[in-house]
Amino acid sequence: MASYKDAVIWIADNDDSDLGDPNTGTYIVSISLVSDIFGKEPHAVYLDVVRRRKIDNAKHQRLILAGQKEAGRGAARGHS
């Protein structure tokens, strides 16, 4: 069975970049659905998805930087 964490990760990875408007309390359907299923406030789900996207983005940036460093080491050794 899927968990709340699984649902947040799925939204972060697969759903629209626009999650809704927290100022008016209107969110995309998947946030409302997860809120209802797991008994969470929609704004809490929204914040968890935003947090997850920041974590994923930071991991992605670290991978890019690691790849650039590795490519730089290979070029310094005469490899292309």
mmCIF file of N, CA and C in Angstrom:
data_model
loop_
_atom_site.group_PDB
_atom_site.id
_atom_site.type_symbol
_atom_site.label_atom_id
_atom_site.label_comp_id
_atom_site.label_asym_id
_atom_site.label_seq_id
_atom_site.Cartn_x
_atom_site.Cartn_y
_atom_site.Cartn_z
ATOM 1 N N MET A 1 0.837 -1.169 0.000
ATOM 2 C CA MET A 1 0.000 0.000 0.000
ATOM 3 C C MET A 1 0.892 1.246 0.000
ATOM 4 N N ALA A 2 0.478 2.228 -0.742
ATOM 5 C CA ALA A 2 1.233 3.472 -0.824
ATOM 6 C C ALA A 2 1.117 4.257 0.483
ATOM 7 N N SER A 3 2.174 4.976 0.792
ATOM 8 C CA SER A 3 2.196 5.795 1.997
ATOM 9 C C SER A 3 2.038 7.269 1.621
ATOM 10 N N TYR A 4 1.879 8.084 2.647
ATOM 11 C CA TYR A 4 1.815 9.529 2.425
ATOM 12 C C TYR A 4 3.096 10.005 1.737
ATOM 13 N N LYS A 5 4.232 9.511 2.201
ATOM 14 C CA LYS A 5 5.516 9.894 1.598
ATOM 15 C C LYS A 5 5.549 9.513 0.120
ATOM 16 N N ASP A 6 5.064 8.324 -0.217
ATOM 17 C CA ASP A 6 5.008 7.896 -1.624
ATOM 18 C C ASP A 6 4.151 8.859 -2.445
ATOM 19 N N ALA A 7 3.033 9.274 -1.875
ATOM 20 C CA ALA A 7 2.128 10.185 -2.582
ATOM 21 C C ALA A 7 2.790 11.539 -2.819
ATOM 22 N N VAL A 8 3.482 12.047 -1.808
ATOM 23 C CA VAL A 8 4.177 13.331 -1.947
ATOM 24 C C VAL A 8 5.261 13.233 -3.018
ATOM 25 N N ILE A 9 6.026 12.153 -2.996
ATOM 26 C CA ILE A 9 7.075 11.956 -3.997
ATOM 27 C C ILE A 9 6.467 11.865 -5.391
ATOM 28 N N TRP A 10 5.354 11.162 -5.520
ATOM 29 C CA TRP A 10 4.717 11.037 -6.832
ATOM 30 C C TRP A 10 4.298 12.405 -7.360
ATOM 31 N N ILE A 11 3.660 13.216 -6.520
ATOM 32 C CA ILE A 11 3.252 14.557 -6.956
ATOM 33 C C ILE A 11 4.483 15.365 -7.341
ATOM 34 N N ALA A 12 5.511 15.327 -6.499
ATOM 35 C CA ALA A 12 6.727 16.108 -6.771
ATOM 36 C C ALA A 12 7.362 15.718 -8.092
ATOM 37 N N ASP A 13 7.347 14.427 -8.396
ATOM 38 C CA ASP A 13 8.011 13.929 -9.606
ATOM 39 C C ASP A 13 7.152 14.015 -10.863
ATOM 40 N N ASN A 14 5.837 13.957 -10.719
ATOM 41 C CA ASN A 14 4.997 13.746 -11.893
ATOM 42 C C ASN A 14 3.948 14.811 -12.183
ATOM 43 N N ASP A 15 3.623 15.636 -11.216
ATOM 44 C CA ASP A 15 2.502 16.544 -11.421
ATOM 45 C C ASP A 15 2.971 17.914 -11.885
ATOM 46 N N ASP A 16 2.005 18.773 -12.166
ATOM 47 C CA ASP A 16 2.278 20.125 -12.664
ATOM 48 C C ASP A 16 3.281 20.852 -11.782
ATOM 49 N N SER A 17 4.040 21.742 -12.413
ATOM 50 C CA SER A 17 4.939 22.581 -11.621
ATOM 51 C C SER A 17 4.140 23.579 -10.797
ATOM 52 N N ASP A 18 2.971 23.977 -11.301
ATOM 53 C CA ASP A 18 2.089 24.883 -10.570
ATOM 54 C C ASP A 18 1.193 24.053 -9.659
ATOM 55 N N LEU A 19 1.439 24.147 -8.362
ATOM 56 C CA LEU A 19 0.711 23.329 -7.391
ATOM 57 C C LEU A 19 -0.559 23.981 -6.887
ATOM 58 N N GLY A 20 -0.796 25.202 -7.295
ATOM 59 C CA GLY A 20 -1.971 25.925 -6.838
ATOM 60 C C GLY A 20 -1.553 27.223 -6.172
ATOM 61 N N ASP A 21 -2.484 27.835 -5.494
ATOM 62 C CA ASP A 21 -2.237 29.125 -4.854
ATOM 63 C C ASP A 21 -2.474 29.019 -3.354
ATOM 64 N N PRO A 22 -1.391 28.917 -2.577
ATOM 65 C CA PRO A 22 -1.574 28.790 -1.134
ATOM 66 C C PRO A 22 -2.210 30.021 -0.492
ATOM 67 N N ASN A 23 -2.109 31.174 -1.140
ATOM 68 C CA ASN A 23 -2.711 32.389 -0.587
ATOM 69 C C ASN A 23 -4.234 32.328 -0.592
ATOM 70 N N THR A 24 -4.801 31.645 -1.581
ATOM 71 C CA THR A 24 -6.255 31.522 -1.653
ATOM 72 C C THR A 24 -6.741 30.145 -1.191
ATOM 73 N N GLY A 25 -5.797 29.235 -0.922
ATOM 74 C CA GLY A 25 -6.168 27.897 -0.483
ATOM 75 C C GLY A 25 -6.669 27.007 -1.601
ATOM 76 N N THR A 26 -6.342 27.353 -2.840
ATOM 77 C CA THR A 26 -6.731 26.512 -3.971
ATOM 78 C C THR A 26 -5.501 25.742 -4.458
ATOM 79 N N TYR A 27 -5.636 24.436 -4.502
ATOM 80 C CA TYR A 27 -4.526 23.562 -4.866
ATOM 81 C C TYR A 27 -4.946 22.639 -6.003
ATOM 82 N N ILE A 28 -3.954 22.046 -6.653
ATOM 83 C CA ILE A 28 -4.262 21.094 -7.720
ATOM 84 C C ILE A 28 -4.976 19.886 -7.111
ATOM 85 N N VAL A 29 -5.663 19.161 -7.962
ATOM 86 C CA VAL A 29 -6.503 18.043 -7.511
ATOM 87 C C VAL A 29 -5.694 16.995 -6.757
ATOM 88 N N SER A 30 -4.496 16.683 -7.214
ATOM 89 C CA SER A 30 -3.732 15.623 -6.548
ATOM 90 C C SER A 30 -3.376 16.006 -5.110
ATOM 91 N N ILE A 31 -3.120 17.279 -4.845
ATOM 92 C CA ILE A 31 -2.860 17.707 -3.468
ATOM 93 C C ILE A 31 -4.133 17.551 -2.640
ATOM 94 N N SER A 32 -5.255 17.942 -3.182
ATOM 95 C CA SER A 32 -6.519 17.789 -2.463
ATOM 96 C C SER A 32 -6.839 16.318 -2.204
ATOM 97 N N LEU A 33 -6.577 15.471 -3.175
ATOM 98 C CA LEU A 33 -6.830 14.041 -3.029
ATOM 99 C C LEU A 33 -5.967 13.443 -1.922
ATOM 100 N N VAL A 34 -4.669 13.732 -1.946
ATOM 101 C CA VAL A 34 -3.760 13.214 -0.917
ATOM 102 C C VAL A 34 -4.166 13.760 0.454
ATOM 103 N N SER A 35 -4.561 15.000 0.493
ATOM 104 C CA SER A 35 -5.033 15.604 1.735
ATOM 105 C C SER A 35 -6.216 14.823 2.305
ATOM 106 N N ASP A 36 -7.181 14.527 1.454
ATOM 107 C CA ASP A 36 -8.369 13.783 1.891
ATOM 108 C C ASP A 36 -8.039 12.348 2.305
ATOM 109 N N ILE A 37 -7.227 11.669 1.520
ATOM 110 C CA ILE A 37 -6.921 10.260 1.791
ATOM 111 C C ILE A 37 -6.147 10.103 3.099
ATOM 112 N N PHE A 38 -5.163 10.978 3.312
ATOM 113 C CA PHE A 38 -4.291 10.816 4.470
ATOM 114 C C PHE A 38 -4.641 11.727 5.643
ATOM 115 N N GLY A 39 -5.749 12.474 5.529
ATOM 116 C CA GLY A 39 -6.196 13.306 6.636
ATOM 117 C C GLY A 39 -5.248 14.441 6.979
ATOM 118 N N LYS A 40 -4.637 15.019 5.962
ATOM 119 C CA LYS A 40 -3.716 16.138 6.145
ATOM 120 C C LYS A 40 -4.368 17.412 5.629
ATOM 121 N N GLU A 41 -3.923 18.537 6.132
ATOM 122 C CA GLU A 41 -4.367 19.819 5.592
ATOM 123 C C GLU A 41 -3.732 19.995 4.204
ATOM 124 N N PRO A 42 -4.479 20.522 3.240
ATOM 125 C CA PRO A 42 -3.921 20.712 1.894
ATOM 126 C C PRO A 42 -2.628 21.539 1.896
ATOM 127 N N HIS A 43 -2.573 22.548 2.751
ATOM 128 C CA HIS A 43 -1.365 23.379 2.776
ATOM 129 C C HIS A 43 -0.153 22.576 3.260
ATOM 130 N N ALA A 44 -0.367 21.641 4.180
ATOM 131 C CA ALA A 44 0.725 20.784 4.650
ATOM 132 C C ALA A 44 1.234 19.900 3.513
ATOM 133 N N VAL A 45 0.317 19.355 2.720
ATOM 134 C CA VAL A 45 0.707 18.532 1.569
ATOM 135 C C VAL A 45 1.477 19.397 0.577
ATOM 136 N N TYR A 46 0.966 20.586 0.304
ATOM 137 C CA TYR A 46 1.633 21.532 -0.594
ATOM 138 C C TYR A 46 3.072 21.779 -0.137
ATOM 139 N N LEU A 47 3.251 22.074 1.147
ATOM 140 C CA LEU A 47 4.589 22.350 1.668
ATOM 141 C C LEU A 47 5.495 21.131 1.569
ATOM 142 N N ASP A 48 4.952 19.942 1.816
ATOM 143 C CA ASP A 48 5.754 18.722 1.703
ATOM 144 C C ASP A 48 6.187 18.471 0.262
ATOM 145 N N VAL A 49 5.315 18.750 -0.698
ATOM 146 C CA VAL A 49 5.671 18.581 -2.112
ATOM 147 C C VAL A 49 6.749 19.593 -2.505
ATOM 148 N N VAL A 50 6.591 20.827 -2.075
ATOM 149 C CA VAL A 50 7.599 21.859 -2.369
ATOM 150 C C VAL A 50 8.943 21.452 -1.767
ATOM 151 N N ARG A 51 8.927 20.978 -0.527
ATOM 152 C CA ARG A 51 10.150 20.526 0.142
ATOM 153 C C ARG A 51 10.790 19.371 -0.633
ATOM 154 N N ARG A 52 9.966 18.423 -1.073
ATOM 155 C CA ARG A 52 10.482 17.265 -1.819
ATOM 156 C C ARG A 52 11.128 17.711 -3.128
ATOM 157 N N ARG A 53 10.501 18.661 -3.801
ATOM 158 C CA ARG A 53 11.073 19.167 -5.054
ATOM 159 C C ARG A 53 12.410 19.858 -4.809
ATOM 160 N N LYS A 54 12.535 20.576 -3.701
ATOM 161 C CA LYS A 54 13.816 21.213 -3.375
ATOM 162 C C LYS A 54 14.885 20.170 -3.120
ATOM 163 N N ILE A 55 14.539 19.109 -2.410
ATOM 164 C CA ILE A 55 15.484 18.009 -2.157
ATOM 165 C C ILE A 55 15.904 17.373 -3.468
ATOM 166 N N ASP A 56 14.927 17.062 -4.330
ATOM 167 C CA ASP A 56 15.230 16.442 -5.626
ATOM 168 C C ASP A 56 16.100 17.354 -6.487
ATOM 169 N N ASN A 57 15.804 18.657 -6.477
ATOM 170 C CA ASN A 57 16.581 19.605 -7.265
ATOM 171 C C ASN A 57 18.020 19.683 -6.760
ATOM 172 N N ALA A 58 18.201 19.685 -5.444
ATOM 173 C CA ALA A 58 19.548 19.730 -4.873
ATOM 174 C C ALA A 58 20.344 18.481 -5.254
ATOM 175 N N LYS A 59 19.696 17.315 -5.208
ATOM 176 C CA LYS A 59 20.362 16.073 -5.624
ATOM 177 C C LYS A 59 20.758 16.138 -7.087
ATOM 178 N N HIS A 60 19.859 16.643 -7.908
ATOM 179 C CA HIS A 60 20.127 16.767 -9.340
ATOM 180 C C HIS A 60 21.322 17.693 -9.585
ATOM 181 N N GLN A 61 21.363 18.810 -8.886
ATOM 182 C CA GLN A 61 22.471 19.753 -9.048
ATOM 183 C C GLN A 61 23.791 19.126 -8.610
ATOM 184 N N ARG A 62 23.776 18.352 -7.522
ATOM 185 C CA ARG A 62 25.001 17.677 -7.083
ATOM 186 C C ARG A 62 25.484 16.682 -8.128
ATOM 187 N N LEU A 63 24.560 15.961 -8.757
ATOM 188 C CA LEU A 63 24.943 15.018 -9.806
ATOM 189 C C LEU A 63 25.553 15.739 -11.004
ATOM 190 N N ILE A 64 24.978 16.863 -11.373
ATOM 191 C CA ILE A 64 25.524 17.643 -12.490
ATOM 192 C C ILE A 64 26.934 18.108 -12.157
ATOM 193 N N LEU A 65 27.112 18.653 -10.959
ATOM 194 C CA LEU A 65 28.439 19.132 -10.569
ATOM 195 C C LEU A 65 29.445 17.994 -10.502
ATOM 196 N N ALA A 66 29.035 16.846 -9.992
ATOM 197 C CA ALA A 66 29.927 15.689 -9.934
ATOM 198 C C ALA A 66 30.318 15.251 -11.341
ATOM 199 N N GLY A 67 29.380 15.265 -12.261
ATOM 200 C CA GLY A 67 29.675 14.907 -13.650
ATOM 201 C C GLY A 67 30.629 15.889 -14.299
ATOM 202 N N GLN A 68 30.456 17.177 -14.009
ATOM 203 C CA GLN A 68 31.347 18.194 -14.559
ATOM 204 C C GLN A 68 32.758 18.034 -13.998
ATOM 205 N N LYS A 69 32.867 17.751 -12.707
ATOM 206 C CA LYS A 69 34.184 17.546 -12.100
ATOM 207 C C LYS A 69 34.868 16.330 -12.703
ATOM 208 N N GLU A 70 34.109 15.262 -12.887
ATOM 209 C CA GLU A 70 34.665 14.037 -13.470
ATOM 210 C C GLU A 70 35.120 14.291 -14.906
ATOM 211 N N ALA A 71 34.306 15.026 -15.652
ATOM 212 C CA ALA A 71 34.685 15.353 -17.033
ATOM 213 C C ALA A 71 35.941 16.216 -17.047
ATOM 214 N N GLY A 72 36.043 17.129 -16.107
ATOM 215 C CA GLY A 72 37.235 17.973 -16.000
ATOM 216 C C GLY A 72 38.477 17.170 -15.673
ATOM 217 N N ARG A 73 38.350 16.175 -14.803
ATOM 218 C CA ARG A 73 39.500 15.315 -14.473
ATOM 219 C C ARG A 73 39.919 14.501 -15.689
ATOM 220 N N GLY A 74 38.919 14.019 -16.445
ATOM 221 C CA GLY A 74 39.245 13.234 -17.639
ATOM 222 C C GLY A 74 39.939 14.088 -18.685
ATOM 223 N N ALA A 75 39.483 15.328 -18.854
ATOM 224 C CA ALA A 75 40.109 16.227 -19.823
ATOM 225 C C ALA A 75 41.520 16.594 -19.396
ATOM 226 N N ALA A 76 41.739 16.735 -18.087
ATOM 227 C CA ALA A 76 43.068 17.071 -17.587
ATOM 228 C C ALA A 76 44.042 15.935 -17.811
ATOM 229 N N ARG A 77 43.535 14.713 -17.878
ATOM 230 C CA ARG A 77 44.388 13.542 -18.125
ATOM 231 C C ARG A 77 44.515 13.239 -19.612
ATOM 232 N N GLY A 78 43.905 14.061 -20.416
ATOM 233 C CA GLY A 78 43.998 13.858 -21.853
ATOM 234 C C GLY A 78 42.916 12.983 -22.435
ATOM 235 N N HIS A 79 41.878 12.698 -21.682
ATOM 236 C CA HIS A 79 40.741 11.913 -22.175
ATOM 237 C C HIS A 79 39.645 12.851 -22.603
ATOM 238 N N SER A 80 38.869 12.454 -23.570
ATOM 239 C CA SER A 80 37.728 13.281 -23.960
ATOM 240 C C SER A 80 36.452 12.524 -23.893
#
